[in-house]
Short mmCIF file of C-alpha atoms in Angstrom, two decimals:
data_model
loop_
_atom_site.label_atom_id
_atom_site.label_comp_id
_atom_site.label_asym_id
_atom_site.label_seq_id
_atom_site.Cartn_x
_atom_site.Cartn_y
_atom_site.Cartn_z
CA UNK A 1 -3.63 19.54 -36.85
CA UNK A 2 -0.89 21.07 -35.72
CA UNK A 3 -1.22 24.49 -34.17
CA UNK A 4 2.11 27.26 -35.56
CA UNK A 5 1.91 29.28 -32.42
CA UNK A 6 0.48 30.12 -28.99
CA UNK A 7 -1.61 33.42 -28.62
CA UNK A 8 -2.91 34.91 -25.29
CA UNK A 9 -5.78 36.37 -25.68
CA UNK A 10 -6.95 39.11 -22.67
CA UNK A 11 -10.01 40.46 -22.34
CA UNK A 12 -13.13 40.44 -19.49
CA UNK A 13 -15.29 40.29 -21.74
CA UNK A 14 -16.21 36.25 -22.28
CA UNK A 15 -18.49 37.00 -25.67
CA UNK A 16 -15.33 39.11 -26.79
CA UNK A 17 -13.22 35.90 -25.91
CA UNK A 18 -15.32 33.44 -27.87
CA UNK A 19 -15.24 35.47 -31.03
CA UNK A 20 -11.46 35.78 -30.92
CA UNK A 21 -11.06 32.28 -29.98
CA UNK A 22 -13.78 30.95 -32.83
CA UNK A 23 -11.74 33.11 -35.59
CA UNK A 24 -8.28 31.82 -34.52
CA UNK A 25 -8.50 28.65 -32.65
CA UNK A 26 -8.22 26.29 -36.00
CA UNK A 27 -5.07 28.06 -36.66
CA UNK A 28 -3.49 28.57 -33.27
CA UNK A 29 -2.95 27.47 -29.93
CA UNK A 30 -5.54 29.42 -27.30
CA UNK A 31 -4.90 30.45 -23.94
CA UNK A 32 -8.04 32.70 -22.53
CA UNK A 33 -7.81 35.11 -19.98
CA UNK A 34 -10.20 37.31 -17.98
CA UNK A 35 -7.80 39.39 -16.10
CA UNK A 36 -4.55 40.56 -16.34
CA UNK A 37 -3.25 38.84 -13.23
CA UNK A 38 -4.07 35.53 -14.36
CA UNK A 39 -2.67 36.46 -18.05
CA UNK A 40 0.99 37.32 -16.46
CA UNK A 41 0.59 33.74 -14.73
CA UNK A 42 0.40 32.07 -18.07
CA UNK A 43 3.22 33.99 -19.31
CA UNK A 44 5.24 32.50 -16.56
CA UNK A 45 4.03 28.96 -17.22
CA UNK A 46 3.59 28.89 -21.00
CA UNK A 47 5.26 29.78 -23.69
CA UNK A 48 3.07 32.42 -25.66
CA UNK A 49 4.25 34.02 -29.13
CA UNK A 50 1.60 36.86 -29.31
CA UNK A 51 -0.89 38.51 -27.15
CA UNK A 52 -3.86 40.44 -27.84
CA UNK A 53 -5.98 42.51 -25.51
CA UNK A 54 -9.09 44.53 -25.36
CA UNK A 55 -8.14 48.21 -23.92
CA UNK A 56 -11.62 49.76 -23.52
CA UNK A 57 -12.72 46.35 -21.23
CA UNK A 58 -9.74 46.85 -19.46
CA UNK A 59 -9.31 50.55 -18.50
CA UNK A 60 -5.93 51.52 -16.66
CA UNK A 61 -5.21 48.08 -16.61
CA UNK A 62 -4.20 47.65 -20.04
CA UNK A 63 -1.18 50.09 -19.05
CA UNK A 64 -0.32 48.52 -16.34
CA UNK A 65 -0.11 44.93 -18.17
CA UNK A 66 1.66 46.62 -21.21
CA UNK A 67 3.98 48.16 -18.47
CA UNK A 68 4.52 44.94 -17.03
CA UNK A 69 5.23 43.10 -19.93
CA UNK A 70 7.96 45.73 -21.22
CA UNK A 71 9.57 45.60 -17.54
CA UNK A 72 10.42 42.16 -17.37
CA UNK A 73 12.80 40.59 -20.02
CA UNK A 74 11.74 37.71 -21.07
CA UNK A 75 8.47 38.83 -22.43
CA UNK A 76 9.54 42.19 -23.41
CA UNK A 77 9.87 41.14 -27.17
CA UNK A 78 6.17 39.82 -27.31
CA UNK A 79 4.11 41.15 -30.28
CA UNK A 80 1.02 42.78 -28.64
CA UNK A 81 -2.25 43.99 -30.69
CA UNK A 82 -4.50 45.58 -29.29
CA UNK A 83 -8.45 45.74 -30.01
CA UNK A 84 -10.58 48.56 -29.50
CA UNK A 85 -13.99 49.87 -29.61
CA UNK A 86 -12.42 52.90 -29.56
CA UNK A 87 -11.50 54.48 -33.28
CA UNK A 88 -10.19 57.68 -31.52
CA UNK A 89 -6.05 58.60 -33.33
CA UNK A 90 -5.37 59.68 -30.18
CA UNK A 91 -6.13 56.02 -28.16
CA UNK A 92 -4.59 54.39 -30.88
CA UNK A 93 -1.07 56.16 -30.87
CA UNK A 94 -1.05 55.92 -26.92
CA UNK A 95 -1.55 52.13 -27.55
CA UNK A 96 1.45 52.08 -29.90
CA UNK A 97 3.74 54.30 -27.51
CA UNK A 98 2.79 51.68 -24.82
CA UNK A 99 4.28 48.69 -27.08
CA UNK A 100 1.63 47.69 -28.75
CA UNK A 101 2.68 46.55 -32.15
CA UNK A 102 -0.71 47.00 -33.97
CA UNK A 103 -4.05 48.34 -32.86
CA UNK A 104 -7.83 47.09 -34.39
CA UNK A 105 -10.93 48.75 -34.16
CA UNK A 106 -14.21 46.93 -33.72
CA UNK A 107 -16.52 45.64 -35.04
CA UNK A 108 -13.51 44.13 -36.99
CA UNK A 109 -13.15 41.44 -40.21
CA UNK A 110 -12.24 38.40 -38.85
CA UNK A 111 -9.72 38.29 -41.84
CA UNK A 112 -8.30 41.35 -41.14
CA UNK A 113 -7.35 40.08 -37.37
CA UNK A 114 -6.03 36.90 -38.63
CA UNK A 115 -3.85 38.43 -41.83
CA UNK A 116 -2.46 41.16 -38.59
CA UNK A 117 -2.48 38.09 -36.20
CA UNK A 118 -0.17 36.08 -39.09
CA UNK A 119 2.18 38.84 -40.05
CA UNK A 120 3.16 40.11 -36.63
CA UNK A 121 3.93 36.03 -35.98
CA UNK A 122 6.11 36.05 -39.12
CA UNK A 123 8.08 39.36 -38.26
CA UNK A 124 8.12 37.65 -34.47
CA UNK A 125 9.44 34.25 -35.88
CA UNK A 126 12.08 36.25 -37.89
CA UNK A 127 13.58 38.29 -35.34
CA UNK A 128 13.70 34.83 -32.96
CA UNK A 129 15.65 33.52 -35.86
CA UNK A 130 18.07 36.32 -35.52
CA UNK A 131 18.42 35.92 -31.79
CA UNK A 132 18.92 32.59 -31.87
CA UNK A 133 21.78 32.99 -34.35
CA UNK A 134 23.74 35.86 -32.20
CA UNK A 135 23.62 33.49 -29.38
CA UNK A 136 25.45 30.26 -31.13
CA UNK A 137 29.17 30.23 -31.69
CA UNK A 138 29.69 29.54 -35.61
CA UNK A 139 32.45 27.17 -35.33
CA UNK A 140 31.53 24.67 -32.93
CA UNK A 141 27.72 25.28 -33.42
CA UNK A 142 27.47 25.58 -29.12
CA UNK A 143 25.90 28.52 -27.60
CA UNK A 144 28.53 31.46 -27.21
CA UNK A 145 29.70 33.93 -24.59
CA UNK A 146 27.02 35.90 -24.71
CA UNK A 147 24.60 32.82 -24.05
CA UNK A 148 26.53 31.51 -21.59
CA UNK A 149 26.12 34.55 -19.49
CA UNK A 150 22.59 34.43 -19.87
CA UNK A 151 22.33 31.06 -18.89
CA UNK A 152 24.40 31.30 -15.87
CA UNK A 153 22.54 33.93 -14.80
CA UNK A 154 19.03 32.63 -15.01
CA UNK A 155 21.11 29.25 -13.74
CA UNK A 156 22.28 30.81 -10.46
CA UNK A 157 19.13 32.99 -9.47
CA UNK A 158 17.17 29.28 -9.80
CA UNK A 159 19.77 28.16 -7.07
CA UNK A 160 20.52 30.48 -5.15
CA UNK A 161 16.57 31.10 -4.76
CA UNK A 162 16.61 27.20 -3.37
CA UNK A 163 19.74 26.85 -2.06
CA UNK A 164 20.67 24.30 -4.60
CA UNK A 165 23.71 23.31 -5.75
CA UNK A 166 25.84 24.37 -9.14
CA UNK A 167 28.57 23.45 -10.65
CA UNK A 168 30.39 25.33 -12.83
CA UNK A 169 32.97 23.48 -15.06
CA UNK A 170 35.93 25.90 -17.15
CA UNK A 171 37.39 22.94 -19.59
CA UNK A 172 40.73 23.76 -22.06
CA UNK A 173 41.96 22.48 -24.75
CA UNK A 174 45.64 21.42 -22.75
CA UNK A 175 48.56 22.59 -25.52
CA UNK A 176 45.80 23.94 -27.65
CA UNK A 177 48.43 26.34 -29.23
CA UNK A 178 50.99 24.07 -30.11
CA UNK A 179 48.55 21.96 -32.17
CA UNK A 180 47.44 24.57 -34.09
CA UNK A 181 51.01 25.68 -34.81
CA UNK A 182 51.65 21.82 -36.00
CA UNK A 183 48.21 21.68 -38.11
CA UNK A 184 47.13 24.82 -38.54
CA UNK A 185 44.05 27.02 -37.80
CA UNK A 186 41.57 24.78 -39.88
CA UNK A 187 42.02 21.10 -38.44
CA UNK A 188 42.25 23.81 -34.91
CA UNK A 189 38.75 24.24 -35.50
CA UNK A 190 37.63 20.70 -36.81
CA UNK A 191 39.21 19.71 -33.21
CA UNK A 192 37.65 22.10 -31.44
CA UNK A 193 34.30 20.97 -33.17
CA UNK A 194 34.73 17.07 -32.34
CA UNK A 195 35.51 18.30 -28.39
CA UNK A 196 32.63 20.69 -28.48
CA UNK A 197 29.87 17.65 -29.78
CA UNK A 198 32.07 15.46 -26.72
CA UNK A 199 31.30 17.66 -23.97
CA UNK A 200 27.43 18.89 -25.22
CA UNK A 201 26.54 14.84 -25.36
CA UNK A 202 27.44 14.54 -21.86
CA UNK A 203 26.32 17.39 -20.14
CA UNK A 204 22.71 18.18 -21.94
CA UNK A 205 21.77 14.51 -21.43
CA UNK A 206 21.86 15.83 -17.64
CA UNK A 207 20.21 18.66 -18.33
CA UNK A 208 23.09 21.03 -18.46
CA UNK A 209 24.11 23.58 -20.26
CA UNK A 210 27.25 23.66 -22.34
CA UNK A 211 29.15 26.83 -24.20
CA UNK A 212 31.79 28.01 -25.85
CA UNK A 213 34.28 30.26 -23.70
CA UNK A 214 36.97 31.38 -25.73
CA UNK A 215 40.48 30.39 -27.74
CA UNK A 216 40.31 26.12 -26.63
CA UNK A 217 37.80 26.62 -23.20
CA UNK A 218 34.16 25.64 -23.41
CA UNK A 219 32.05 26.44 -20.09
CA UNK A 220 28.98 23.44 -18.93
CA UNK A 221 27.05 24.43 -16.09
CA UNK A 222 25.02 21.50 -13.95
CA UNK A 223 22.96 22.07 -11.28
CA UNK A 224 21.48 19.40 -8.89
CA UNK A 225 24.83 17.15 -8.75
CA UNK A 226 27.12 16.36 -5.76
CA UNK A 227 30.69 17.17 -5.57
CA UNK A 228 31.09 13.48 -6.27
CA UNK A 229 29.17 13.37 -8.99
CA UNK A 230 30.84 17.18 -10.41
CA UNK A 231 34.18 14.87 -10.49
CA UNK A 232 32.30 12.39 -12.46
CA UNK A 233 31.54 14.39 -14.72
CA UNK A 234 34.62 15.67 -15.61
CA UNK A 235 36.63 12.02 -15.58
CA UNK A 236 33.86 11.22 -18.26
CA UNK A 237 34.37 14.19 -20.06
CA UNK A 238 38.26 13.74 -19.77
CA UNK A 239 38.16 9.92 -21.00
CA UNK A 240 35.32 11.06 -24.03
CA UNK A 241 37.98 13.57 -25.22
CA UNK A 242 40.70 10.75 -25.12
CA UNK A 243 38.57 8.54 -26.72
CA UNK A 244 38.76 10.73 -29.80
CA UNK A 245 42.23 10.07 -30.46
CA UNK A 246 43.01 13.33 -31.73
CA UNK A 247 47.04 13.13 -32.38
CA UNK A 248 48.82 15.84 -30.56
CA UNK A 249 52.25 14.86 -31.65
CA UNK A 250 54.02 18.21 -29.85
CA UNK A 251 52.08 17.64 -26.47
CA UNK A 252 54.40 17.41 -23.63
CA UNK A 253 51.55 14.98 -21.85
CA UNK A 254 50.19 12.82 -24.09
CA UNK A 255 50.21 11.64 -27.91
CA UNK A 256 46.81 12.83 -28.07
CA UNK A 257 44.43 15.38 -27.06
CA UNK A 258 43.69 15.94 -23.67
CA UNK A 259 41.54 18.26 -21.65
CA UNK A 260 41.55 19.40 -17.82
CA UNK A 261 39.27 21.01 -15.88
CA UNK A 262 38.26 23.63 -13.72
CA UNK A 263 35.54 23.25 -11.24
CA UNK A 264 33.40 25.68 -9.16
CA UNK A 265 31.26 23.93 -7.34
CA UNK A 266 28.54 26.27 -5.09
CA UNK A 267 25.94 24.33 -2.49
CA UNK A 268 25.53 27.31 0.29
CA UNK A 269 27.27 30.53 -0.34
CA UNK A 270 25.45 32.84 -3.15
CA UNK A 271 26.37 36.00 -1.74
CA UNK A 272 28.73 36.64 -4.76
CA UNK A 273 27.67 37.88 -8.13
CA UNK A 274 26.82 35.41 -10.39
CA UNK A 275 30.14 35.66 -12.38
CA UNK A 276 32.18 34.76 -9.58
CA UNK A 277 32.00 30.96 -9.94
CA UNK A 278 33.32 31.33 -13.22
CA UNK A 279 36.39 33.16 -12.77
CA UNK A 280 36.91 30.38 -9.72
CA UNK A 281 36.53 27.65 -12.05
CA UNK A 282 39.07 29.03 -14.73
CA UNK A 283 41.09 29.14 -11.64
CA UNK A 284 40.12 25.74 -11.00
CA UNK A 285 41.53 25.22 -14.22
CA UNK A 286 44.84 26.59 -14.23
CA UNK A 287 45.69 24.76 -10.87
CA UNK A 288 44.91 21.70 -12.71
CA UNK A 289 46.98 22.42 -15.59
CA UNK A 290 49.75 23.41 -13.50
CA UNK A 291 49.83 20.93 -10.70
CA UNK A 292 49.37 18.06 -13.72
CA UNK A 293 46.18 16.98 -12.79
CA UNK A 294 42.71 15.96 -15.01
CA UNK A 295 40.28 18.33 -12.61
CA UNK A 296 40.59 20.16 -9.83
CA UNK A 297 37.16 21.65 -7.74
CA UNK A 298 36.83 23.89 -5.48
CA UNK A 299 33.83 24.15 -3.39
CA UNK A 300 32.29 27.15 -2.36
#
């Protein structure tokens, strides 16, 4: 059977434990854990869609987890009930000022946990929806800006914590304007849209990430790759968009289509912020564009 989410389920207590996990585990995914220090080690290894703790087994250490969760952002958004011997207004509220999201007394209905259990998943499920939407660019269906500087983020602490390489690739549309003055705004966007699926094939089946930028520039980010290979890359992206045979009639470089590209490639130096490489790599970019040129890198 297949199992709709992943709860975490914290609590000392193990006969507390084995009643939660008998009442939900034919529903959902279980991870058990006795301590908060272990429970903040899943979090980092697993992906978990609710959590529920015991605050009277824990003491001051429910705070401290609830405070923990809150402070970092990736688990921030977690639905958290908490369950209580205590029936005291006053525990309850503090419970719900800490970010708890609902609070049970016990003994409790093992209905009532899993009817709270399923509707905090559902409003949880929703508002990931909604996310997930604000971060995807409607026209080309890639992530956006606002995705891409999320990414690149997360992407350059992971390197910069071992000194591994990245690559940061700024690709436009070359003469993007004049095409949309020929065709107009709506086969713009159908081009844009072929391009977009181009450049995503190649760079997620490396385990990149690819965005849209702005206007006719998408972003792809690769980490793990030589310079070599970084130049690689962007001849196969080049020769993918040619491939397309997109007439360009009014480009002063070719009857069809073409892109060029910007590269930042970083291997040592991470002393910058983590939007440097991209302003280097639209750099990259315009050098290319203006010294003719498919791709020009600069390494960093």
């Amino acid at each position: 059977m297949h199992k709709s989410a992943h709860i975490l389920v914290l609590d000392p207590d193990p006969l507390n434990r084995v009643v939660l996990q008998n009442t939900l585990e034919e529903t959902y995914l279980l991870t058990l854990s006795a301590s908060p220090e272990h429970a903040l080690k899943q979090l980092k290894s697993t992906r978990i869609d609710l959590i529920i703790i015991d605050n009277q087994q824990l003491g001051d250490a429910a705070q401290t987890f609830l405070q923990a969760l809150k402070a970092n952002a990736e688990t921030a958004q977690l639905p958290v009930i908490v369950i209580s011997a205590s029936a005291s207004f006053l525990d309850e509220a503090q419970s719900l000022q800490q970010g708890a999201v609902d609070y049970i007394t016990k003994p409790f209905n093992p209905n009532i946990v899993k009817a709270r259990v399923k509707i905090h998943l559902a409003i949880k499920q929703r508002n990931d929806q909604l996310c997930q939407q604000a971060l995807i660019d409607g026209m080309t269906s890639l992530p956006n800006r606002r995705a891409l500087d999320q990414t690149l983020a997360t992407f350059w602490r992971q390197c910069a914590s071992g000194v591994r390489p990245l690559a940061v690739f700024v690709l436009g549309v070359d003469h993007f304007e004049r095409y949309n003055q020929l065709f107009g705004h709506i086969r713009g966007d159908e081009c844009l849209y072929k391009i977009a699926q181009v450049v995503a094939g190649i760079i997620n089946n490396m385990d990149g990430f690819t965005a849209r930028y702005d206007g006719g520039r998408f972003v792809a980010l690769l980490r793990d790759i030589s310079e070599l290979e970084a130049q690689e890359v962007a001849e196969a992206i080049h020769k993918a968009v040619a491939a397309l045979a997109i007439r360009h009639p009014h480009s002063p470089i070719c009857a069809h289509v073409t892109v060029s590209v910007g590269i930042c490639y970083t291997k040592a130096d991470y002393s910058r912020a983590h939007r440097d490489p991209l302003d280097l790599a639209a750099s990259a970019l315009n050098d290319a564009r203006e010294r003719q040129q498919k791709a020009v890198l600069s390494v960093v």
